[in-house]
């Protein structure tokens, strides 16, 4: 008995879309065996029909308008690989959902901004919304949280969620060079976009973190609640001090469930050299999930690129082909419950503080007194070089303290005559 093929409509034929078309053509026998039915590209859409993509696309129905393709009876699954939080990506996904199609997307911006509303709509109409490729590329973290680890209460989910930032920080550490220099190199090598803001300012990682938070804690996706800092302010001297103190600096996305609510933050962190995440370097991503019955599970892999992202897209397509329909964010979308968000003022942790102070008697005593008055105790102190009357760096590692208290103390310390520059603060994350 012949079984009906699963027919895909693929919108976007760039890095990811091209990779998906290639994977399907190269792996068709394997896909058929694993799905129990053939998986076929039926229709495609992109901006320029005449562009040479190094692929034979002649057998597929071409659509200038992805919205029209999304509602076509000739497809079973709409695969959105255009990108962007609105525009044709959103319009076509909405059209596919309205037509009751299953949707697969790699679009983190779309899911981070509109994921909850789209999930409610998709589930209400009997379709599914799948976005494995939107978080950490080739790492099947959505599947892991939604399925393999679904028996756990999660306490914290965190990771290196942006390969460009991890590449830049790793290269800065290896070469001793500063951010701007390494960014230029990353752009020349194709690891960073011409406009790197989305990556280096932490926005891309925030999109992924907001999605992970919803999956792990069963709350609506809340991108606005994510505290976001990028890596532009990380300097070679801080990387150097971090190494001396036994730490690495990583841009982490961290979601933590606490008594006061859920904390979501993306910022540079100091992590100890022994932590699993410290050794994840270059363009690699890692995600760590902590839960009641698992202690922690660490996932590592390539977070971007044609092959890993196409692999993740196909994981979702295979689920649809097999008839696996799962609640979009681990629980049904209308069951997502708002959890109070905490602000960074309430954050408690140890901190790295680098001060630039004029080397003169009494200055360290003044700084210590301000910290003591705000209940901030110093775990260790490092002074590099002695140069009476000249500015020298002094590094303090605090014990756990409230961020609000530290911020206030830094305002006072900045006002001291002997403090030559704004203090530099990096949060230390106990992992
Ligand atoms: N690249 C990665 O490694 C990676 C990793 C994870 C997730 N993602 C996500 O995957 C998605 C696609 O990324 P990408 O890197 O493949 O982007 P890309 O290389 O820029 O490709 C975008 C594609 O969309 C097409 N397109 C643009 N506007 C369109 C419209 N109005 N109608 C139909 N097609 C249109 C473009 O057509 P033309 O080719 O004709 O210009 C192009 O083929 C994004 O959401 C991205 O965040 C990417």
JSON list of N, CA, C and O in Angstrom, two decimals, residues 220-272:
[
{"chain": "A", "resi": 220, "resn": "UNK", "atom": "N", "xyz": [4.00, 32.61, 29.43]},
{"chain": "A", "resi": 220, "resn": "UNK", "atom": "CA", "xyz": [4.01, 33.20, 28.09]},
{"chain": "A", "resi": 220, "resn": "UNK", "atom": "C", "xyz": [5.40, 33.75, 27.77]},
{"chain": "A", "resi": 220, "resn": "UNK", "atom": "O", "xyz": [6.13, 34.15, 28.68]},
{"chain": "A", "resi": 221, "resn": "UNK", "atom": "N", "xyz": [5.76, 33.79, 26.49]},
{"chain": "A", "resi": 221, "resn": "UNK", "atom": "CA", "xyz": [7.06, 34.34, 26.10]},
{"chain": "A", "resi": 221, "resn": "UNK", "atom": "C", "xyz": [7.05, 35.84, 26.44]},
{"chain": "A", "resi": 221, "resn": "UNK", "atom": "O", "xyz": [6.14, 36.55, 26.05]},
{"chain": "A", "resi": 222, "resn": "UNK", "atom": "N", "xyz": [8.06, 36.28, 27.18]},
{"chain": "A", "resi": 222, "resn": "UNK", "atom": "CA", "xyz": [8.07, 37.67, 27.64]},
{"chain": "A", "resi": 222, "resn": "UNK", "atom": "C", "xyz": [9.44, 38.30, 27.39]},
{"chain": "A", "resi": 222, "resn": "UNK", "atom": "O", "xyz": [10.27, 38.40, 28.30]},
{"chain": "A", "resi": 223, "resn": "UNK", "atom": "N", "xyz": [9.64, 38.70, 26.15]},
{"chain": "A", "resi": 223, "resn": "UNK", "atom": "CA", "xyz": [10.93, 39.26, 25.75]},
{"chain": "A", "resi": 223, "resn": "UNK", "atom": "C", "xyz": [11.23, 40.56, 26.49]},
{"chain": "A", "resi": 223, "resn": "UNK", "atom": "O", "xyz": [12.38, 40.84, 26.84]},
{"chain": "A", "resi": 224, "resn": "UNK", "atom": "N", "xyz": [10.18, 41.35, 26.76]},
{"chain": "A", "resi": 224, "resn": "UNK", "atom": "CA", "xyz": [10.39, 42.65, 27.42]},
{"chain": "A", "resi": 224, "resn": "UNK", "atom": "C", "xyz": [11.00, 42.47, 28.81]},
{"chain": "A", "resi": 224, "resn": "UNK", "atom": "O", "xyz": [11.65, 43.38, 29.34]},
{"chain": "A", "resi": 225, "resn": "UNK", "atom": "N", "xyz": [10.79, 41.31, 29.41]},
{"chain": "A", "resi": 225, "resn": "UNK", "atom": "CA", "xyz": [11.28, 41.11, 30.78]},
{"chain": "A", "resi": 225, "resn": "UNK", "atom": "C", "xyz": [12.76, 40.70, 30.83]},
{"chain": "A", "resi": 225, "resn": "UNK", "atom": "O", "xyz": [13.34, 40.60, 31.90]},
{"chain": "A", "resi": 226, "resn": "UNK", "atom": "N", "xyz": [13.36, 40.49, 29.66]},
{"chain": "A", "resi": 226, "resn": "UNK", "atom": "CA", "xyz": [14.76, 40.05, 29.66]},
{"chain": "A", "resi": 226, "resn": "UNK", "atom": "C", "xyz": [15.69, 41.25, 29.85]},
{"chain": "A", "resi": 226, "resn": "UNK", "atom": "O", "xyz": [15.60, 42.24, 29.11]},
{"chain": "A", "resi": 227, "resn": "UNK", "atom": "N", "xyz": [16.55, 41.17, 30.86]},
{"chain": "A", "resi": 227, "resn": "UNK", "atom": "CA", "xyz": [17.58, 42.20, 31.03]},
{"chain": "A", "resi": 227, "resn": "UNK", "atom": "C", "xyz": [18.69, 41.90, 30.02]},
{"chain": "A", "resi": 227, "resn": "UNK", "atom": "O", "xyz": [19.22, 40.79, 30.00]},
{"chain": "A", "resi": 228, "resn": "UNK", "atom": "N", "xyz": [19.04, 42.88, 29.19]},
{"chain": "A", "resi": 228, "resn": "UNK", "atom": "CA", "xyz": [19.98, 42.60, 28.08]},
{"chain": "A", "resi": 228, "resn": "UNK", "atom": "C", "xyz": [21.20, 43.51, 28.14]},
{"chain": "A", "resi": 228, "resn": "UNK", "atom": "O", "xyz": [21.07, 44.73, 28.15]},
{"chain": "A", "resi": 229, "resn": "UNK", "atom": "N", "xyz": [22.36, 42.91, 28.18]},
{"chain": "A", "resi": 229, "resn": "UNK", "atom": "CA", "xyz": [23.63, 43.63, 27.99]},
{"chain": "A", "resi": 229, "resn": "UNK", "atom": "C", "xyz": [24.45, 42.82, 27.00]},
{"chain": "A", "resi": 229, "resn": "UNK", "atom": "O", "xyz": [24.45, 41.60, 27.05]},
{"chain": "A", "resi": 230, "resn": "UNK", "atom": "N", "xyz": [25.17, 43.51, 26.13]},
{"chain": "A", "resi": 230, "resn": "UNK", "atom": "CA", "xyz": [26.01, 42.82, 25.16]},
{"chain": "A", "resi": 230, "resn": "UNK", "atom": "C", "xyz": [27.46, 42.77, 25.59]},
{"chain": "A", "resi": 230, "resn": "UNK", "atom": "O", "xyz": [27.77, 42.93, 26.77]},
{"chain": "A", "resi": 231, "resn": "UNK", "atom": "N", "xyz": [28.34, 42.57, 24.60]},
{"chain": "A", "resi": 231, "resn": "UNK", "atom": "CA", "xyz": [29.75, 42.35, 24.95]},
{"chain": "A", "resi": 231, "resn": "UNK", "atom": "C", "xyz": [30.67, 43.51, 24.54]},
{"chain": "A", "resi": 231, "resn": "UNK", "atom": "O", "xyz": [31.88, 43.40, 24.67]},
{"chain": "A", "resi": 232, "resn": "UNK", "atom": "N", "xyz": [30.08, 44.62, 24.05]},
{"chain": "A", "resi": 232, "resn": "UNK", "atom": "CA", "xyz": [30.94, 45.71, 23.58]},
{"chain": "A", "resi": 232, "resn": "UNK", "atom": "C", "xyz": [31.85, 46.25, 24.67]},
{"chain": "A", "resi": 232, "resn": "UNK", "atom": "O", "xyz": [32.92, 46.77, 24.40]},
{"chain": "A", "resi": 233, "resn": "UNK", "atom": "N", "xyz": [31.37, 46.17, 25.93]},
{"chain": "A", "resi": 233, "resn": "UNK", "atom": "CA", "xyz": [32.15, 46.77, 27.03]},
{"chain": "A", "resi": 233, "resn": "UNK", "atom": "C", "xyz": [33.19, 45.83, 27.61]},
{"chain": "A", "resi": 233, "resn": "UNK", "atom": "O", "xyz": [33.94, 46.20, 28.53]},
{"chain": "A", "resi": 234, "resn": "UNK", "atom": "N", "xyz": [33.24, 44.60, 27.13]},
{"chain": "A", "resi": 234, "resn": "UNK", "atom": "CA", "xyz": [34.24, 43.66, 27.67]},
{"chain": "A", "resi": 234, "resn": "UNK", "atom": "C", "xyz": [35.60, 44.04, 27.09]},
{"chain": "A", "resi": 234, "resn": "UNK", "atom": "O", "xyz": [35.76, 44.17, 25.89]},
{"chain": "A", "resi": 235, "resn": "UNK", "atom": "N", "xyz": [36.57, 44.25, 27.98]},
{"chain": "A", "resi": 235, "resn": "UNK", "atom": "CA", "xyz": [37.87, 44.71, 27.47]},
{"chain": "A", "resi": 235, "resn": "UNK", "atom": "C", "xyz": [38.95, 43.66, 27.72]},
{"chain": "A", "resi": 235, "resn": "UNK", "atom": "O", "xyz": [38.78, 42.75, 28.55]},
{"chain": "A", "resi": 236, "resn": "UNK", "atom": "N", "xyz": [40.03, 43.81, 26.98]},
{"chain": "A", "resi": 236, "resn": "UNK", "atom": "CA", "xyz": [41.14, 42.84, 27.08]},
{"chain": "A", "resi": 236, "resn": "UNK", "atom": "C", "xyz": [41.65, 42.75, 28.52]},
{"chain": "A", "resi": 236, "resn": "UNK", "atom": "O", "xyz": [41.98, 41.65, 29.00]},
{"chain": "A", "resi": 237, "resn": "UNK", "atom": "N", "xyz": [41.69, 43.86, 29.22]},
{"chain": "A", "resi": 237, "resn": "UNK", "atom": "CA", "xyz": [42.24, 43.84, 30.59]},
{"chain": "A", "resi": 237, "resn": "UNK", "atom": "C", "xyz": [41.35, 42.99, 31.52]},
{"chain": "A", "resi": 237, "resn": "UNK", "atom": "O", "xyz": [41.85, 42.27, 32.38]},
{"chain": "A", "resi": 238, "resn": "UNK", "atom": "N", "xyz": [40.03, 43.05, 31.31]},
{"chain": "A", "resi": 238, "resn": "UNK", "atom": "CA", "xyz": [39.14, 42.24, 32.16]},
{"chain": "A", "resi": 238, "resn": "UNK", "atom": "C", "xyz": [39.28, 40.74, 31.84]},
{"chain": "A", "resi": 238, "resn": "UNK", "atom": "O", "xyz": [39.22, 39.90, 32.74]},
{"chain": "A", "resi": 239, "resn": "UNK", "atom": "N", "xyz": [39.48, 40.45, 30.58]},
{"chain": "A", "resi": 239, "resn": "UNK", "atom": "CA", "xyz": [39.69, 39.04, 30.18]},
{"chain": "A", "resi": 239, "resn": "UNK", "atom": "C", "xyz": [40.99, 38.53, 30.82]},
{"chain": "A", "resi": 239, "resn": "UNK", "atom": "O", "xyz": [41.07, 37.41, 31.34]},
{"chain": "A", "resi": 240, "resn": "UNK", "atom": "N", "xyz": [41.96, 39.39, 30.82]},
{"chain": "A", "resi": 240, "resn": "UNK", "atom": "CA", "xyz": [43.26, 39.06, 31.42]},
{"chain": "A", "resi": 240, "resn": "UNK", "atom": "C", "xyz": [43.14, 38.82, 32.93]},
{"chain": "A", "resi": 240, "resn": "UNK", "atom": "O", "xyz": [43.64, 37.82, 33.47]},
{"chain": "A", "resi": 241, "resn": "UNK", "atom": "N", "xyz": [42.44, 39.72, 33.62]},
{"chain": "A", "resi": 241, "resn": "UNK", "atom": "CA", "xyz": [42.23, 39.55, 35.06]},
{"chain": "A", "resi": 241, "resn": "UNK", "atom": "C", "xyz": [41.42, 38.29, 35.33]},
{"chain": "A", "resi": 241, "resn": "UNK", "atom": "O", "xyz": [41.70, 37.55, 36.28]},
{"chain": "A", "resi": 242, "resn": "UNK", "atom": "N", "xyz": [40.40, 38.06, 34.49]},
{"chain": "A", "resi": 242, "resn": "UNK", "atom": "CA", "xyz": [39.56, 36.87, 34.67]},
{"chain": "A", "resi": 242, "resn": "UNK", "atom": "C", "xyz": [40.44, 35.62, 34.64]},
{"chain": "A", "resi": 242, "resn": "UNK", "atom": "O", "xyz": [40.32, 34.73, 35.50]},
{"chain": "A", "resi": 243, "resn": "UNK", "atom": "N", "xyz": [41.34, 35.56, 33.67]},
{"chain": "A", "resi": 243, "resn": "UNK", "atom": "CA", "xyz": [42.23, 34.40, 33.54]},
{"chain": "A", "resi": 243, "resn": "UNK", "atom": "C", "xyz": [43.10, 34.26, 34.79]},
{"chain": "A", "resi": 243, "resn": "UNK", "atom": "O", "xyz": [43.24, 33.16, 35.35]},
{"chain": "A", "resi": 244, "resn": "UNK", "atom": "N", "xyz": [43.62, 35.38, 35.25]},
{"chain": "A", "resi": 244, "resn": "UNK", "atom": "CA", "xyz": [44.48, 35.36, 36.44]},
{"chain": "A", "resi": 244, "resn": "UNK", "atom": "C", "xyz": [43.72, 34.84, 37.66]},
{"chain": "A", "resi": 244, "resn": "UNK", "atom": "O", "xyz": [44.28, 34.16, 38.52]},
{"chain": "A", "resi": 245, "resn": "UNK", "atom": "N", "xyz": [42.43, 35.13, 37.70]},
{"chain": "A", "resi": 245, "resn": "UNK", "atom": "CA", "xyz": [41.62, 34.74, 38.87]},
{"chain": "A", "resi": 245, "resn": "UNK", "atom": "C", "xyz": [40.97, 33.36, 38.69]},
{"chain": "A", "resi": 245, "resn": "UNK", "atom": "O", "xyz": [40.20, 32.92, 39.55]},
{"chain": "A", "resi": 246, "resn": "UNK", "atom": "N", "xyz": [41.19, 32.71, 37.55]},
{"chain": "A", "resi": 246, "resn": "UNK", "atom": "CA", "xyz": [40.62, 31.37, 37.33]},
{"chain": "A", "resi": 246, "resn": "UNK", "atom": "C", "xyz": [39.23, 31.39, 36.73]},
{"chain": "A", "resi": 246, "resn": "UNK", "atom": "O", "xyz": [38.46, 30.44, 36.88]},
{"chain": "A", "resi": 247, "resn": "UNK", "atom": "N", "xyz": [38.90, 32.47, 36.02]},
{"chain": "A", "resi": 247, "resn": "UNK", "atom": "CA", "xyz": [37.58, 32.59, 35.39]},
{"chain": "A", "resi": 247, "resn": "UNK", "atom": "C", "xyz": [37.71, 32.75, 33.87]},
{"chain": "A", "resi": 247, "resn": "UNK", "atom": "O", "xyz": [38.76, 33.10, 33.36]},
{"chain": "A", "resi": 248, "resn": "UNK", "atom": "N", "xyz": [36.59, 32.50, 33.18]},
{"chain": "A", "resi": 248, "resn": "UNK", "atom": "CA", "xyz": [36.45, 32.88, 31.77]},
{"chain": "A", "resi": 248, "resn": "UNK", "atom": "C", "xyz": [35.27, 33.85, 31.68]},
{"chain": "A", "resi": 248, "resn": "UNK", "atom": "O", "xyz": [34.33, 33.73, 32.49]},
{"chain": "A", "resi": 249, "resn": "UNK", "atom": "N", "xyz": [35.31, 34.73, 30.71]},
{"chain": "A", "resi": 249, "resn": "UNK", "atom": "CA", "xyz": [34.15, 35.62, 30.50]},
{"chain": "A", "resi": 249, "resn": "UNK", "atom": "C", "xyz": [33.33, 35.09, 29.33]},
{"chain": "A", "resi": 249, "resn": "UNK", "atom": "O", "xyz": [33.86, 34.87, 28.23]},
{"chain": "A", "resi": 250, "resn": "UNK", "atom": "N", "xyz": [32.05, 34.86, 29.58]},
{"chain": "A", "resi": 250, "resn": "UNK", "atom": "CA", "xyz": [31.14, 34.33, 28.55]},
{"chain": "A", "resi": 250, "resn": "UNK", "atom": "C", "xyz": [29.88, 35.20, 28.52]},
{"chain": "A", "resi": 250, "resn": "UNK", "atom": "O", "xyz": [29.43, 35.67, 29.58]},
{"chain": "A", "resi": 251, "resn": "UNK", "atom": "N", "xyz": [29.30, 35.37, 27.33]},
{"chain": "A", "resi": 251, "resn": "UNK", "atom": "CA", "xyz": [27.97, 36.00, 27.28]},
{"chain": "A", "resi": 251, "resn": "UNK", "atom": "C", "xyz": [26.98, 34.87, 27.54]},
{"chain": "A", "resi": 251, "resn": "UNK", "atom": "O", "xyz": [26.87, 33.94, 26.73]},
{"chain": "A", "resi": 252, "resn": "UNK", "atom": "N", "xyz": [26.27, 34.95, 28.67]},
{"chain": "A", "resi": 252, "resn": "UNK", "atom": "CA", "xyz": [25.30, 33.90, 28.98]},
{"chain": "A", "resi": 252, "resn": "UNK", "atom": "C", "xyz": [23.88, 34.46, 28.93]},
{"chain": "A", "resi": 252, "resn": "UNK", "atom": "O", "xyz": [23.65, 35.63, 29.22]},
{"chain": "A", "resi": 253, "resn": "UNK", "atom": "N", "xyz": [22.95, 33.60, 28.58]},
{"chain": "A", "resi": 253, "resn": "UNK", "atom": "CA", "xyz": [21.54, 33.86, 28.79]},
{"chain": "A", "resi": 253, "resn": "UNK", "atom": "C", "xyz": [21.13, 32.97, 29.95]},
{"chain": "A", "resi": 253, "resn": "UNK", "atom": "O", "xyz": [21.42, 31.76, 29.93]},
{"chain": "A", "resi": 254, "resn": "UNK", "atom": "N", "xyz": [20.50, 33.56, 30.96]},
{"chain": "A", "resi": 254, "resn": "UNK", "atom": "CA", "xyz": [20.18, 32.79, 32.17]},
{"chain": "A", "resi": 254, "resn": "UNK", "atom": "C", "xyz": [18.71, 33.03, 32.55]},
{"chain": "A", "resi": 254, "resn": "UNK", "atom": "O", "xyz": [18.28, 34.18, 32.67]},
{"chain": "A", "resi": 255, "resn": "UNK", "atom": "N", "xyz": [17.97, 31.95, 32.71]},
{"chain": "A", "resi": 255, "resn": "UNK", "atom": "CA", "xyz": [16.60, 32.06, 33.21]},
{"chain": "A", "resi": 255, "resn": "UNK", "atom": "C", "xyz": [16.52, 31.25, 34.50]},
{"chain": "A", "resi": 255, "resn": "UNK", "atom": "O", "xyz": [16.92, 30.07, 34.51]},
{"chain": "A", "resi": 256, "resn": "UNK", "atom": "N", "xyz": [16.06, 31.89, 35.56]},
{"chain": "A", "resi": 256, "resn": "UNK", "atom": "CA", "xyz": [16.09, 31.22, 36.85]},
{"chain": "A", "resi": 256, "resn": "UNK", "atom": "C", "xyz": [14.74, 31.44, 37.54]},
{"chain": "A", "resi": 256, "resn": "UNK", "atom": "O", "xyz": [14.21, 32.56, 37.55]},
{"chain": "A", "resi": 257, "resn": "UNK", "atom": "N", "xyz": [14.20, 30.36, 38.09]},
{"chain": "A", "resi": 257, "resn": "UNK", "atom": "CA", "xyz": [12.94, 30.46, 38.82]},
{"chain": "A", "resi": 257, "resn": "UNK", "atom": "C", "xyz": [13.25, 30.62, 40.29]},
{"chain": "A", "resi": 257, "resn": "UNK", "atom": "O", "xyz": [13.94, 29.78, 40.88]},
{"chain": "A", "resi": 258, "resn": "UNK", "atom": "N", "xyz": [12.77, 31.72, 40.88]},
{"chain": "A", "resi": 258, "resn": "UNK", "atom": "CA", "xyz": [13.05, 32.00, 42.30]},
{"chain": "A", "resi": 258, "resn": "UNK", "atom": "C", "xyz": [11.74, 32.26, 43.02]},
{"chain": "A", "resi": 258, "resn": "UNK", "atom": "O", "xyz": [10.69, 32.37, 42.39]},
{"chain": "A", "resi": 259, "resn": "UNK", "atom": "N", "xyz": [11.82, 32.37, 44.35]},
{"chain": "A", "resi": 259, "resn": "UNK", "atom": "CA", "xyz": [10.60, 32.63, 45.12]},
{"chain": "A", "resi": 259, "resn": "UNK", "atom": "C", "xyz": [9.92, 33.91, 44.64]},
{"chain": "A", "resi": 259, "resn": "UNK", "atom": "O", "xyz": [8.70, 34.02, 44.59]},
{"chain": "A", "resi": 260, "resn": "UNK", "atom": "N", "xyz": [10.74, 34.92, 44.30]},
{"chain": "A", "resi": 260, "resn": "UNK", "atom": "CA", "xyz": [10.18, 36.23, 43.91]},
{"chain": "A", "resi": 260, "resn": "UNK", "atom": "C", "xyz": [9.67, 36.24, 42.48]},
{"chain": "A", "resi": 260, "resn": "UNK", "atom": "O", "xyz": [9.05, 37.21, 42.05]},
{"chain": "A", "resi": 261, "resn": "UNK", "atom": "N", "xyz": [9.97, 35.22, 41.70]},
{"chain": "A", "resi": 261, "resn": "UNK", "atom": "CA", "xyz": [9.52, 35.20, 40.32]},
{"chain": "A", "resi": 261, "resn": "UNK", "atom": "C", "xyz": [10.59, 34.65, 39.40]},
{"chain": "A", "resi": 261, "resn": "UNK", "atom": "O", "xyz": [11.51, 33.98, 39.84]},
{"chain": "A", "resi": 262, "resn": "UNK", "atom": "N", "xyz": [10.47, 34.98, 38.13]},
{"chain": "A", "resi": 262, "resn": "UNK", "atom": "CA", "xyz": [11.45, 34.45, 37.17]},
{"chain": "A", "resi": 262, "resn": "UNK", "atom": "C", "xyz": [12.39, 35.58, 36.76]},
{"chain": "A", "resi": 262, "resn": "UNK", "atom": "O", "xyz": [11.97, 36.70, 36.49]},
{"chain": "A", "resi": 263, "resn": "UNK", "atom": "N", "xyz": [13.67, 35.22, 36.77]},
{"chain": "A", "resi": 263, "resn": "UNK", "atom": "CA", "xyz": [14.71, 36.17, 36.39]},
{"chain": "A", "resi": 263, "resn": "UNK", "atom": "C", "xyz": [15.19, 35.77, 34.99]},
{"chain": "A", "resi": 263, "resn": "UNK", "atom": "O", "xyz": [15.51, 34.61, 34.76]},
{"chain": "A", "resi": 264, "resn": "UNK", "atom": "N", "xyz": [15.23, 36.72, 34.06]},
{"chain": "A", "resi": 264, "resn": "UNK", "atom": "CA", "xyz": [15.74, 36.44, 32.71]},
{"chain": "A", "resi": 264, "resn": "UNK", "atom": "C", "xyz": [16.78, 37.49, 32.39]},
{"chain": "A", "resi": 264, "resn": "UNK", "atom": "O", "xyz": [16.48, 38.68, 32.39]},
{"chain": "A", "resi": 265, "resn": "UNK", "atom": "N", "xyz": [18.00, 37.05, 32.11]},
{"chain": "A", "resi": 265, "resn": "UNK", "atom": "CA", "xyz": [19.06, 38.04, 31.86]},
{"chain": "A", "resi": 265, "resn": "UNK", "atom": "C", "xyz": [20.08, 37.52, 30.87]},
{"chain": "A", "resi": 265, "resn": "UNK", "atom": "O", "xyz": [20.40, 36.33, 30.85]},
{"chain": "A", "resi": 266, "resn": "UNK", "atom": "N", "xyz": [20.56, 38.45, 30.06]},
{"chain": "A", "resi": 266, "resn": "UNK", "atom": "CA", "xyz": [21.63, 38.17, 29.10]},
{"chain": "A", "resi": 266, "resn": "UNK", "atom": "C", "xyz": [22.72, 39.20, 29.38]},
{"chain": "A", "resi": 266, "resn": "UNK", "atom": "O", "xyz": [22.46, 40.40, 29.30]},
{"chain": "A", "resi": 267, "resn": "UNK", "atom": "N", "xyz": [23.91, 38.74, 29.73]},
{"chain": "A", "resi": 267, "resn": "UNK", "atom": "CA", "xyz": [25.01, 39.68, 29.99]},
{"chain": "A", "resi": 267, "resn": "UNK", "atom": "C", "xyz": [26.32, 38.91, 30.09]},
{"chain": "A", "resi": 267, "resn": "UNK", "atom": "O", "xyz": [26.31, 37.68, 30.27]},
{"chain": "A", "resi": 268, "resn": "UNK", "atom": "N", "xyz": [27.45, 39.61, 30.00]},
{"chain": "A", "resi": 268, "resn": "UNK", "atom": "CA", "xyz": [28.72, 38.92, 30.19]},
{"chain": "A", "resi": 268, "resn": "UNK", "atom": "C", "xyz": [28.81, 38.42, 31.63]},
{"chain": "A", "resi": 268, "resn": "UNK", "atom": "O", "xyz": [28.40, 39.11, 32.56]},
{"chain": "A", "resi": 269, "resn": "UNK", "atom": "N", "xyz": [29.31, 37.20, 31.78]},
{"chain": "A", "resi": 269, "resn": "UNK", "atom": "CA", "xyz": [29.44, 36.59, 33.11]},
{"chain": "A", "resi": 269, "resn": "UNK", "atom": "C", "xyz": [30.86, 36.08, 33.27]},
{"chain": "A", "resi": 269, "resn": "UNK", "atom": "O", "xyz": [31.48, 35.64, 32.31]},
{"chain": "A", "resi": 270, "resn": "UNK", "atom": "N", "xyz": [31.31, 36.07, 34.51]},
{"chain": "A", "resi": 270, "resn": "UNK", "atom": "CA", "xyz": [32.53, 35.33, 34.80]},
{"chain": "A", "resi": 270, "resn": "UNK", "atom": "C", "xyz": [32.11, 33.96, 35.31]},
{"chain": "A", "resi": 270, "resn": "UNK", "atom": "O", "xyz": [31.27, 33.87, 36.21]},
{"chain": "A", "resi": 271, "resn": "UNK", "atom": "N", "xyz": [32.69, 32.93, 34.73]},
{"chain": "A", "resi": 271, "resn": "UNK", "atom": "CA", "xyz": [32.40, 31.56, 35.16]},
{"chain": "A", "resi": 271, "resn": "UNK", "atom": "C", "xyz": [33.72, 30.87, 35.48]},
{"chain": "A", "resi": 271, "resn": "UNK", "atom": "O", "xyz": [34.73, 31.16, 34.84]},
{"chain": "A", "resi": 272, "resn": "UNK", "atom": "N", "xyz": [33.72, 29.98, 36.44]},
{"chain": "A", "resi": 272, "resn": "UNK", "atom": "CA", "xyz": [35.00, 29.36, 36.80]},
{"chain": "A", "resi": 272, "resn": "UNK", "atom": "C", "xyz": [35.48, 28.46, 35.68]},
{"chain": "A", "resi": 272, "resn": "UNK", "atom": "O", "xyz": [34.69, 27.88, 34.94]}
]
